[in-house]
Amino acid sequence: MQLHLSTWKEIEEYLLRSRGIIIPIGSTEQHGPNGLIGTDSICPTAIAGKASLEMDILVGPALTLGPAQFNLKFPGTISLRPSTLISVVEDYVLSLAGQGFERFYFLNGHGGNIAAARAAFQEIYTKYSLRAEESSSPRCRIMSWWEYPKTNSLRLSMYGEKEGMHATPSEVAMAQYVYPEHIKEVRNVEWKPVPSEYLNSHKGDDHFDAEQHRRSHPDGRIGSDPSLAKPEEGQQLLETAAAEMLEDYKKFLEEE
Amino acid sequence: MQLHLSTWKEIEEYLLRSRGIIIPIGSTEQHGPNGLIGTDSICPTAIAGKASLEMDILVGPALTLGPAQFNLKFPGTISLRPSTLISVVEDYVLSLAGQGFERFYFLNGHGGNIAAARAAFQEIYTKYSLRAEESSSPRCRIMSWWEYPKTNSLRLSMYGEKEGMHATPSEVAMAQYVYPEHIKEVRNVEWKPVPSEYLNSHKGDDHFDAEQHRRSHPDGRIGSDPSLAKPEEGQQLLETAAAEMLEDYKKFLEEE
Amino acid sequence: MQLHLSTWKEIEEYLLRSRGIIIPIGSTEQHGPNGLIGTDSICPTAIAGKASLEMDILVGPALTLGPAQFNLKFPGTISLRPSTLISVVEDYVLSLAGQGFERFYFLNGHGGNIAAARAAFQEIYTKYSLRAEESSSPRCRIMSWWEYPKTNSLRLSMYGEKEGMHATPSEVAMAQYVYPEHIKEVRNVEWKPVPSEYLNSHKGDDHFDAEQHRRSHPDGRIGSDPSLAKPEEGQQLLETAAAEMLEDYKKFLEEE
Amino acid sequence: MQLHLSTWKEIEEYLLRSRGIIIPIGSTEQHGPNGLIGTDSICPTAIAGKASLEMDILVGPALTLGPAQFNLKFPGTISLRPSTLISVVEDYVLSLAGQGFERFYFLNGHGGNIAAARAAFQEIYTKYSLRAEESSSPRCRIMSWWEYPKTNSLRLSMYGEKEGMHATPSEVAMAQYVYPEHIKEVRNVEWKPVPSEYLNSHKGDDHFDAEQHRRSHPDGRIGSDPSLAKPEEGQQLLETAAAEMLEDYKKFLEEE
Amino acid sequence: MQLHLSTWKEIEEYLLRSRGIIIPIGSTEQHGPNGLIGTDSICPTAIAGKASLEMDILVGPALTLGPAQFNLKFPGTISLRPSTLISVVEDYVLSLAGQGFERFYFLNGHGGNIAAARAAFQEIYTKYSLRAEESSSPRCRIMSWWEYPKTNSLRLSMYGEKEGMHATPSEVAMAQYVYPEHIKEVRNVEWKPVPSEYLNSHKGDDHFDAEQHRRSHPDGRIGSDPSLAKPEEGQQLLETAAAEMLEDYKKFLEEE
Amino acid sequence: MQLHLSTWKEIEEYLLRSRGIIIPIGSTEQHGPNGLIGTDSICPTAIAGKASLEMDILVGPALTLGPAQFNLKFPGTISLRPSTLISVVEDYVLSLAGQGFERFYFLNGHGGNIAAARAAFQEIYTKYSLRAEESSSPRCRIMSWWEYPKTNSLRLSMYGEKEGMHATPSEVAMAQYVYPEHIKEVRNVEWKPVPSEYLNSHKGDDHFDAEQHRRSHPDGRIGSDPSLAKPEEGQQLLETAAAEMLEDYKKFLEEE
């Protein structure tokens, strides 16, 4: 069930059955020579969409813009300041919390969103924690699709070390499956592994400024070979992730 | 050409041909008994999409959330504070302006966006106007699809007084055309005209708080009869608006 | 009754008779070769002052600064960022709402205020719409004096096409009537009509940055001939607007 | 010379003669049983106006709203949050600094403005201090009219201990002189001295919240007897303050 | 009793005995040729620490960063924008107020903190003053250690005119007493008195931008001779200030 | 070398030798029955202090307040909103970057800081990434002391599963070593393991609101047995962490 394709009465009825919602969150930024700029939003949107066919869950409108300042020197990248994303998440959650929603599950496709989303959650909870009267805050959770254990194993079994960190074959493959008419050709990608130290010290897209980033990664890839991507692998990844998301979401709903 | 379905190299090449971009902007709010919550985003996204098939233009990711606090007591409505939308628009424009984009055309589907979008434009220009050195700011424009003269005549010829102000048959029809599998049934809509004074003093969705708004408009319509909507009328409206948008956009690009 | 010329006990008594207040709102920006920089504040302040002699209404202190970044390259212009005006309007309204005021009527003299004022209203209402407990927000309305139908007809009958868009003879005339000792001489104003498309696409002072604005309008006028202004015409305009404002304000008080 | 009563060309010429401006800054808050709510703005505006008749100085539009939250339980009080006043002062100064103004002299009538104004000055200077390139910030100064030594002696010689801290006879007298038609009658004011410790620990209007403030000062006075005020004393005070302000302002212009 | 060296249960018990807390607040900025960059934080922290040995009071964690933009061209200076300090003070006070703390005594070591701290207090009180329901705000007070009359006399009797305004021998002496192993040598300091007008017009560290400040005060002193500082004098000053602070704090607790 | 115990000339000289600085960052929040409220600040401050005895590094003033809203119902906890910490980190970094510092290493003691610190880094870099001219941003890194592999192994070898997540014996032991006179007694701590799922879904202190948090963890521990802590183990941990930090910091300095 997609919120934007429902009427308000359908949502009113949904609230009698469930207090939870799933929100795809991605970014709009370069994804290497053949990756779509919308890749990080396309993946979680498609995973949540697939999952919503299997269980009575509500999927909210995707947040397609995130902090990606490090990619601003690649044309087409749009970056929200973290403070902007914090405001967006606050407004999103508080709007629905006022109507009875209690559990907000952000399905994430972009490492750079995690810090800002968590900061937003703490801002939201603070409002409740400072209140004198008893009150219970909504609960938020952010999970990136590649964190699900089976999905993670699958992508590594498919691409191994060439999965890399950005413009990965797994995300490119998923987007290819979703938009077959937008598969871009790429050849002769020169691949070099990225040092594990780099991966470690930049996790969560903790990258430096845009000039330096483009200098270090001239075609936009970080340690990946996205020319390996195939749409049928994307389908497998998507289905695996959708199944794992449902399990994790159910646990989140049942918590405490 | 859709930004999110392009690679950064394609955008780099596009910038050699054009400095403009079209950005659909809508809302996520109740749209009466049979209107989809996403109606205001669906319409401009579809119009821009249609137009992009006819001319070499770039369409950026849609802004699907807008200020709609007056609808917060209808489940499913998500409202951004105007200050949040201002930040989002600033980040969107300044990200792309740094890459060479110069003209930003916001195609609007929600009256409540106009004030915040214009405030954002003035915030952006202020940064340039306060600079000591010579510099030229990007230019922004927001147009609502119902402002185009032919589209406006068409919707009035179709629905007359029953077009109303919110959850209008024209927007519902357009969304029906785009999502035929999500057409909702509605019957026995009780219609009453809304006084022209009301229309006038609340234009731009200058509505009061949510409690009062739901009390005044218990099923979410304002002076409209959306049971009249038909997908084939939506198609006609969409095509007319797309053609008019292209004309207006061309003028905007050529200005000065 | 002027708030700033009253004691708090007089306001306490006024609140027993009425819950409304009128707030003149203008700007401080260049107004062409003979227009006073304060014109946009002088006009609504004088109109409200005149009206307050005829009916028991309260006039609050004028907001004399507004967003006018496009005029910053003309010395003497002071521009608030829209976000600043939003904060000012919020503080103004919430201060008085806490004392029992319920209806806030902003009488406007500057197109550039409208977007920010409306954004402010929505920010204010949002605070109420997000509350769990029942509560009713104050109501705000902004009307520009030239929107009143008789006043509008009058100025067009006086100056026709030479009324223009900025530094108009009507506003200059009104300021001349209010400050006869500050009438500035001007001769040989070269007049050219401004295209109606320009008027349309820049309504609400939706202008671009200051450098470009001064280049396009080197003496500060936009399509107007303010050398036509005469104080006695200003008096007529002022009296007409005051009468129309009273009518509109009464309706606003009685609404619902 | 009043900025709001000048044309932009007159300001352009003024800048050839001087780089300084005087800005009256006050508040809109209760001033006891017979004091006008606008007292704190009326006084510095009148002093600056008087001074501008004697020397070629420019007076900007008055800031008539300031932080006065402690008086919010007295009807008619309008309080800006300090953060709002900081933004207003920033915008005011940066607008004019971009046109060549270099010295900003805020003539103050309200103790509660001082902290926020000084915070604003430091915010403004910070922007310059963080720049890599050489640049010189504008300079700001805030002086309250009662700080001038002769004016201070005069008010104490007139009213002694009954001058008090708020709703003082000196400020009421000055407003009476400016608005003789708005002199309010008051009788039988019960006067009690306010402990010097109180004066000391609340200087700069460092008062607590509004409920407590009204409880402690039920008619709005703090240690004053404003029934002593006479317009002719107000005139004397105003003229003394105007003369002293001119001297201090000249020193400020010549500094360094 | 130091908050950071206590357990939460100890604080829970403390709240049964007292509702007050003392918060040292300083800065991190250059302090002349031999003054430590932390001087302004070291002094109030040490004074409060000393006082806490004599009476059952709670000392919160010191705020060691403050607005000091004027010193940014001296390496090692860290300056908070006033708006940042306002947020920090708000969060500090509201966190503890929610647990039952009612009186917040900021013991200050840096003139530049005063404006921002007072602005923060007014922001905090505003939240309470705008509430409809009855409620009582916490109370805040900021006192600089040199304002205590005996401490002030003592430092003047020790150093006379050479006490100066910044990098004073009294503060340097106090820091020497606290950190004897960090006494820095300095010789041949060239001393010139600073005009009393300068002192007066820059009180509360109302200084201009950093470039100009370093140009005017090339080694960081303002009218002081810190080569006179001796740790044993620092001890005397510290003990005097601690005793006076306790007295003043007790009065603050007992107020009303 | 401690910044706050240095003179500005010493920092000027340091900048000739190095462009890096280490900043301890912690929190002020309950740490269970025997943990000090300052534990999270005490640990990184002590580790950095120890390291600075072995190598020529500069340690900046510790940030002792962080986001900890989930602990606000335990007296003594002070929580910064994430947005406040973002501003503090921005001001800290930009102040020193203007003086030539290029590498900022935040040594962290509180999981709840990570999201806000990373958001702050991205805010800082954004300013550089949006600039037209070439420029290179400073680089920031945040590392928590328990992330160092040897330190992590050591604490697990010492306390095993009883290390837990909050109020851990390792951090308590370190604080005991630093403040032996403030070792608190605790007995009969009832220990229960915390499910690994809990640990996983709340990493980075991604906890919900304060009421719920205190209900779930009534004495403030999360899966830990801090009664096991011994100061001599704290010393070992501290020395191991200091050595590992130096290695990691050196790599950070040498990067690219």
mmCIF file with all atom_site columns, C-alpha atoms in Angstrom, chain C residues 93-227:
data_model
loop_
_atom_site.group_PDB
_atom_site.id
_atom_site.type_symbol
_atom_site.label_atom_id
_atom_site.label_alt_id
_atom_site.label_comp_id
_atom_site.label_asym_id
_atom_site.label_entity_id
_atom_site.label_seq_id
_atom_site.pdbx_PDB_ins_code
_atom_site.Cartn_x
_atom_site.Cartn_y
_atom_site.Cartn_z
_atom_site.occupancy
_atom_site.B_iso_or_equiv
_atom_site.pdbx_formal_charge
_atom_site.auth_seq_id
_atom_site.auth_comp_id
_atom_site.auth_asym_id
_atom_site.auth_atom_id
_atom_site.pdbx_PDB_model_num
ATOM 1   C CA . VAL C 1 93  ? 1.296   37.416 16.468  1.00 0.00 ? 93  VAL C CA 1
ATOM 2   C CA . LEU C 1 94  ? 2.171   34.959 19.231  1.00 0.00 ? 94  LEU C CA 1
ATOM 3   C CA . SER C 1 95  ? 2.849   37.789 21.699  1.00 0.00 ? 95  SER C CA 1
ATOM 4   C CA . LEU C 1 96  ? -0.621  39.229 21.248  1.00 0.00 ? 96  LEU C CA 1
ATOM 5   C CA . ALA C 1 97  ? -2.390  35.877 20.807  1.00 0.00 ? 97  ALA C CA 1
ATOM 6   C CA . GLY C 1 98  ? -1.270  35.010 24.320  1.00 0.00 ? 98  GLY C CA 1
ATOM 7   C CA . GLN C 1 99  ? -3.224  38.033 25.561  1.00 0.00 ? 99  GLN C CA 1
ATOM 8   C CA . GLY C 1 100 ? -6.453  37.208 23.794  1.00 0.00 ? 100 GLY C CA 1
ATOM 9   C CA . PHE C 1 101 ? -6.079  38.682 20.315  1.00 0.00 ? 101 PHE C CA 1
ATOM 10  C CA . GLU C 1 102 ? -7.582  36.382 17.686  1.00 0.00 ? 102 GLU C CA 1
ATOM 11  C CA . ARG C 1 103 ? -7.663  38.180 14.325  1.00 0.00 ? 103 ARG C CA 1
ATOM 12  C CA . PHE C 1 104 ? -4.586  39.798 12.781  1.00 0.00 ? 104 PHE C CA 1
ATOM 13  C CA . TYR C 1 105 ? -5.135  41.919 9.704   1.00 0.00 ? 105 TYR C CA 1
ATOM 14  C CA . PHE C 1 106 ? -1.905  42.926 7.957   1.00 0.00 ? 106 PHE C CA 1
ATOM 15  C CA . LEU C 1 107 ? -2.473  45.951 5.734   1.00 0.00 ? 107 LEU C CA 1
ATOM 16  C CA . ASN C 1 108 ? 0.290   45.744 3.189   1.00 0.00 ? 108 ASN C CA 1
ATOM 17  C CA . GLY C 1 109 ? 2.151   48.287 1.075   1.00 0.00 ? 109 GLY C CA 1
ATOM 18  C CA . HIS C 1 110 ? 4.911   46.105 -0.442  1.00 0.00 ? 110 HIS C CA 1
ATOM 19  C CA . GLY C 1 111 ? 4.457   43.183 -2.816  1.00 0.00 ? 111 GLY C CA 1
ATOM 20  C CA . GLY C 1 112 ? 7.647   41.566 -1.550  1.00 0.00 ? 112 GLY C CA 1
ATOM 21  C CA . ASN C 1 113 ? 6.086   40.984 1.883   1.00 0.00 ? 113 ASN C CA 1
ATOM 22  C CA . ILE C 1 114 ? 3.300   38.711 0.762   1.00 0.00 ? 114 ILE C CA 1
ATOM 23  C CA . ALA C 1 115 ? 5.188   35.447 0.334   1.00 0.00 ? 115 ALA C CA 1
ATOM 24  C CA . ALA C 1 116 ? 7.046   35.778 3.635   1.00 0.00 ? 116 ALA C CA 1
ATOM 25  C CA . ALA C 1 117 ? 3.946   36.865 5.554   1.00 0.00 ? 117 ALA C CA 1
ATOM 26  C CA . ARG C 1 118 ? 1.946   33.922 4.263   1.00 0.00 ? 118 ARG C CA 1
ATOM 27  C CA . ALA C 1 119 ? 4.789   31.565 5.067   1.00 0.00 ? 119 ALA C CA 1
ATOM 28  C CA . ALA C 1 120 ? 4.788   33.027 8.579   1.00 0.00 ? 120 ALA C CA 1
ATOM 29  C CA . PHE C 1 121 ? 1.064   32.442 8.965   1.00 0.00 ? 121 PHE C CA 1
ATOM 30  C CA . GLN C 1 122 ? 1.500   28.798 8.017   1.00 0.00 ? 122 GLN C CA 1
ATOM 31  C CA . GLU C 1 123 ? 4.377   28.472 10.488  1.00 0.00 ? 123 GLU C CA 1
ATOM 32  C CA . ILE C 1 124 ? 2.117   29.860 13.218  1.00 0.00 ? 124 ILE C CA 1
ATOM 33  C CA . TYR C 1 125 ? -0.812  27.614 12.376  1.00 0.00 ? 125 TYR C CA 1
ATOM 34  C CA . THR C 1 126 ? 1.491   24.581 12.232  1.00 0.00 ? 126 THR C CA 1
ATOM 35  C CA . LYS C 1 127 ? 2.251   24.974 15.927  1.00 0.00 ? 127 LYS C CA 1
ATOM 36  C CA . TYR C 1 128 ? -1.463  24.616 16.643  1.00 0.00 ? 128 TYR C CA 1
ATOM 37  C CA . SER C 1 129 ? -2.117  21.900 14.070  1.00 0.00 ? 129 SER C CA 1
ATOM 38  C CA . LEU C 1 130 ? 0.551   19.650 15.595  1.00 0.00 ? 130 LEU C CA 1
ATOM 39  C CA . ARG C 1 131 ? -0.858  19.903 19.112  1.00 0.00 ? 131 ARG C CA 1
ATOM 40  C CA . ALA C 1 132 ? -2.584  16.879 20.547  1.00 0.00 ? 132 ALA C CA 1
ATOM 41  C CA . GLU C 1 133 ? -5.022  18.892 22.670  1.00 0.00 ? 133 GLU C CA 1
ATOM 42  C CA . GLU C 1 134 ? -7.855  20.907 21.096  1.00 0.00 ? 134 GLU C CA 1
ATOM 43  C CA . SER C 1 135 ? -6.866  24.473 20.481  1.00 0.00 ? 135 SER C CA 1
ATOM 44  C CA . SER C 1 136 ? -7.725  27.161 18.061  1.00 0.00 ? 136 SER C CA 1
ATOM 45  C CA . SER C 1 137 ? -5.097  29.236 16.330  1.00 0.00 ? 137 SER C CA 1
ATOM 46  C CA . PRO C 1 138 ? -5.307  32.968 15.783  1.00 0.00 ? 138 PRO C CA 1
ATOM 47  C CA . ARG C 1 139 ? -6.186  33.944 12.221  1.00 0.00 ? 139 ARG C CA 1
ATOM 48  C CA . CYS C 1 140 ? -4.066  36.152 10.014  1.00 0.00 ? 140 CYS C CA 1
ATOM 49  C CA . ARG C 1 141 ? -4.816  37.899 6.757   1.00 0.00 ? 141 ARG C CA 1
ATOM 50  C CA . ILE C 1 142 ? -2.667  40.089 4.527   1.00 0.00 ? 142 ILE C CA 1
ATOM 51  C CA . MET C 1 143 ? -4.242  42.537 2.070   1.00 0.00 ? 143 MET C CA 1
ATOM 52  C CA . SER C 1 144 ? -2.417  45.065 -0.078  1.00 0.00 ? 144 SER C CA 1
ATOM 53  C CA . TRP C 1 145 ? -4.157  48.423 -0.330  1.00 0.00 ? 145 TRP C CA 1
ATOM 54  C CA . TRP C 1 146 ? -4.149  48.331 -4.139  1.00 0.00 ? 146 TRP C CA 1
ATOM 55  C CA . GLU C 1 147 ? -6.165  45.099 -4.107  1.00 0.00 ? 147 GLU C CA 1
ATOM 56  C CA . TYR C 1 148 ? -9.309  46.872 -2.886  1.00 0.00 ? 148 TYR C CA 1
ATOM 57  C CA . PRO C 1 149 ? -11.492 47.148 -6.000  1.00 0.00 ? 149 PRO C CA 1
ATOM 58  C CA . LYS C 1 150 ? -12.463 50.816 -5.764  1.00 0.00 ? 150 LYS C CA 1
ATOM 59  C CA . THR C 1 151 ? -8.987  51.932 -4.860  1.00 0.00 ? 151 THR C CA 1
ATOM 60  C CA . ASN C 1 152 ? -7.612  49.937 -7.721  1.00 0.00 ? 152 ASN C CA 1
ATOM 61  C CA . SER C 1 153 ? -10.078 51.456 -10.194 1.00 0.00 ? 153 SER C CA 1
ATOM 62  C CA . LEU C 1 154 ? -9.333  54.903 -8.881  1.00 0.00 ? 154 LEU C CA 1
ATOM 63  C CA . ARG C 1 155 ? -5.578  54.671 -9.352  1.00 0.00 ? 155 ARG C CA 1
ATOM 64  C CA . LEU C 1 156 ? -6.011  53.300 -12.863 1.00 0.00 ? 156 LEU C CA 1
ATOM 65  C CA . SER C 1 157 ? -8.476  56.032 -13.731 1.00 0.00 ? 157 SER C CA 1
ATOM 66  C CA . MET C 1 158 ? -5.956  58.576 -12.474 1.00 0.00 ? 158 MET C CA 1
ATOM 67  C CA . TYR C 1 159 ? -2.778  57.297 -14.103 1.00 0.00 ? 159 TYR C CA 1
ATOM 68  C CA . GLY C 1 160 ? -3.738  54.603 -16.579 1.00 0.00 ? 160 GLY C CA 1
ATOM 69  C CA . GLU C 1 161 ? -0.853  52.662 -17.964 1.00 0.00 ? 161 GLU C CA 1
ATOM 70  C CA . LYS C 1 162 ? 1.590   55.072 -16.328 1.00 0.00 ? 162 LYS C CA 1
ATOM 71  C CA . GLU C 1 163 ? 0.705   53.670 -12.917 1.00 0.00 ? 163 GLU C CA 1
ATOM 72  C CA . GLY C 1 164 ? 3.243   50.910 -13.655 1.00 0.00 ? 164 GLY C CA 1
ATOM 73  C CA . MET C 1 165 ? 4.562   48.454 -11.072 1.00 0.00 ? 165 MET C CA 1
ATOM 74  C CA . HIS C 1 166 ? 7.033   50.179 -8.781  1.00 0.00 ? 166 HIS C CA 1
ATOM 75  C CA . ALA C 1 167 ? 7.438   53.799 -7.724  1.00 0.00 ? 167 ALA C CA 1
ATOM 76  C CA . THR C 1 168 ? 3.884   54.243 -8.934  1.00 0.00 ? 168 THR C CA 1
ATOM 77  C CA . PRO C 1 169 ? 2.298   57.689 -9.049  1.00 0.00 ? 169 PRO C CA 1
ATOM 78  C CA . SER C 1 170 ? -0.461  56.475 -6.721  1.00 0.00 ? 170 SER C CA 1
ATOM 79  C CA . GLU C 1 171 ? 1.850   55.511 -3.878  1.00 0.00 ? 171 GLU C CA 1
ATOM 80  C CA . VAL C 1 172 ? 4.003   58.568 -4.418  1.00 0.00 ? 172 VAL C CA 1
ATOM 81  C CA . ALA C 1 173 ? 0.889   60.748 -4.339  1.00 0.00 ? 173 ALA C CA 1
ATOM 82  C CA . MET C 1 174 ? -0.260  59.222 -1.098  1.00 0.00 ? 174 MET C CA 1
ATOM 83  C CA . ALA C 1 175 ? 3.120   59.818 0.529   1.00 0.00 ? 175 ALA C CA 1
ATOM 84  C CA . GLN C 1 176 ? 3.026   63.406 -0.783  1.00 0.00 ? 176 GLN C CA 1
ATOM 85  C CA . TYR C 1 177 ? -0.293  63.932 0.905   1.00 0.00 ? 177 TYR C CA 1
ATOM 86  C CA . VAL C 1 178 ? 1.032   62.544 4.186   1.00 0.00 ? 178 VAL C CA 1
ATOM 87  C CA . TYR C 1 179 ? 4.356   64.405 4.065   1.00 0.00 ? 179 TYR C CA 1
ATOM 88  C CA . PRO C 1 180 ? 3.746   67.559 1.991   1.00 0.00 ? 180 PRO C CA 1
ATOM 89  C CA . GLU C 1 181 ? 7.012   69.058 3.253   1.00 0.00 ? 181 GLU C CA 1
ATOM 90  C CA . HIS C 1 182 ? 8.895   66.142 1.683   1.00 0.00 ? 182 HIS C CA 1
ATOM 91  C CA . ILE C 1 183 ? 7.591   66.366 -1.869  1.00 0.00 ? 183 ILE C CA 1
ATOM 92  C CA . LYS C 1 184 ? 10.572  65.956 -4.182  1.00 0.00 ? 184 LYS C CA 1
ATOM 93  C CA . GLU C 1 185 ? 10.755  67.539 -7.559  1.00 0.00 ? 185 GLU C CA 1
ATOM 94  C CA . VAL C 1 186 ? 11.295  65.458 -10.641 1.00 0.00 ? 186 VAL C CA 1
ATOM 95  C CA . ARG C 1 187 ? 11.177  66.359 -14.303 1.00 0.00 ? 187 ARG C CA 1
ATOM 96  C CA . ASN C 1 188 ? 11.662  64.761 -17.651 1.00 0.00 ? 188 ASN C CA 1
ATOM 97  C CA . VAL C 1 189 ? 10.975  61.249 -16.560 1.00 0.00 ? 189 VAL C CA 1
ATOM 98  C CA . GLU C 1 190 ? 11.323  59.124 -19.629 1.00 0.00 ? 190 GLU C CA 1
ATOM 99  C CA . TRP C 1 191 ? 8.422   56.711 -19.655 1.00 0.00 ? 191 TRP C CA 1
ATOM 100 C CA . LYS C 1 192 ? 8.182   53.376 -21.369 1.00 0.00 ? 192 LYS C CA 1
ATOM 101 C CA . PRO C 1 193 ? 5.439   50.848 -20.738 1.00 0.00 ? 193 PRO C CA 1
ATOM 102 C CA . VAL C 1 194 ? 6.525   47.633 -19.107 1.00 0.00 ? 194 VAL C CA 1
ATOM 103 C CA . PRO C 1 195 ? 5.388   44.487 -20.947 1.00 0.00 ? 195 PRO C CA 1
ATOM 104 C CA . SER C 1 196 ? 2.410   42.811 -19.304 1.00 0.00 ? 196 SER C CA 1
ATOM 105 C CA . GLU C 1 197 ? 4.379   39.576 -19.278 1.00 0.00 ? 197 GLU C CA 1
ATOM 106 C CA . TYR C 1 198 ? 6.957   41.193 -17.070 1.00 0.00 ? 198 TYR C CA 1
ATOM 107 C CA . LEU C 1 199 ? 4.267   42.391 -14.688 1.00 0.00 ? 199 LEU C CA 1
ATOM 108 C CA . ASN C 1 200 ? 2.795   38.944 -14.588 1.00 0.00 ? 200 ASN C CA 1
ATOM 109 C CA . SER C 1 201 ? 5.943   36.956 -14.067 1.00 0.00 ? 201 SER C CA 1
ATOM 110 C CA . HIS C 1 202 ? 7.255   39.301 -11.371 1.00 0.00 ? 202 HIS C CA 1
ATOM 111 C CA . LYS C 1 203 ? 4.093   39.884 -9.375  1.00 0.00 ? 203 LYS C CA 1
ATOM 112 C CA . GLY C 1 204 ? 4.577   39.806 -5.629  1.00 0.00 ? 204 GLY C CA 1
ATOM 113 C CA . ASP C 1 205 ? 7.966   41.432 -6.323  1.00 0.00 ? 205 ASP C CA 1
ATOM 114 C CA . ASP C 1 206 ? 9.340   38.127 -7.492  1.00 0.00 ? 206 ASP C CA 1
ATOM 115 C CA . HIS C 1 207 ? 12.434  39.876 -8.842  1.00 0.00 ? 207 HIS C CA 1
ATOM 116 C CA . PHE C 1 208 ? 15.940  38.519 -9.364  1.00 0.00 ? 208 PHE C CA 1
ATOM 117 C CA . ASP C 1 209 ? 19.153  39.759 -7.784  1.00 0.00 ? 209 ASP C CA 1
ATOM 118 C CA . ALA C 1 210 ? 20.093  43.373 -7.109  1.00 0.00 ? 210 ALA C CA 1
ATOM 119 C CA . GLU C 1 211 ? 22.752  43.879 -9.734  1.00 0.00 ? 211 GLU C CA 1
ATOM 120 C CA . GLN C 1 212 ? 20.522  42.776 -12.533 1.00 0.00 ? 212 GLN C CA 1
ATOM 121 C CA . HIS C 1 213 ? 17.604  44.738 -11.102 1.00 0.00 ? 213 HIS C CA 1
ATOM 122 C CA . ARG C 1 214 ? 19.490  48.019 -11.064 1.00 0.00 ? 214 ARG C CA 1
ATOM 123 C CA . ARG C 1 215 ? 20.807  47.355 -14.562 1.00 0.00 ? 215 ARG C CA 1
ATOM 124 C CA . SER C 1 216 ? 17.240  46.800 -15.835 1.00 0.00 ? 216 SER C CA 1
ATOM 125 C CA . HIS C 1 217 ? 15.725  49.736 -13.952 1.00 0.00 ? 217 HIS C CA 1
ATOM 126 C CA . PRO C 1 218 ? 18.468  52.342 -13.686 1.00 0.00 ? 218 PRO C CA 1
ATOM 127 C CA . ASP C 1 219 ? 16.445  55.022 -11.898 1.00 0.00 ? 219 ASP C CA 1
ATOM 128 C CA . GLY C 1 220 ? 14.365  52.621 -9.851  1.00 0.00 ? 220 GLY C CA 1
ATOM 129 C CA . ARG C 1 221 ? 11.020  52.894 -11.598 1.00 0.00 ? 221 ARG C CA 1
ATOM 130 C CA . ILE C 1 222 ? 9.263   49.894 -13.172 1.00 0.00 ? 222 ILE C CA 1
ATOM 131 C CA . GLY C 1 223 ? 6.918   51.078 -15.882 1.00 0.00 ? 223 GLY C CA 1
ATOM 132 C CA . SER C 1 224 ? 5.623   54.045 -13.898 1.00 0.00 ? 224 SER C CA 1
ATOM 133 C CA . ASP C 1 225 ? 5.631   57.801 -14.246 1.00 0.00 ? 225 ASP C CA 1
ATOM 134 C CA . PRO C 1 226 ? 5.702   59.122 -10.680 1.00 0.00 ? 226 PRO C CA 1
ATOM 135 C CA . SER C 1 227 ? 6.116   62.693 -11.910 1.00 0.00 ? 227 SER C CA 1
#
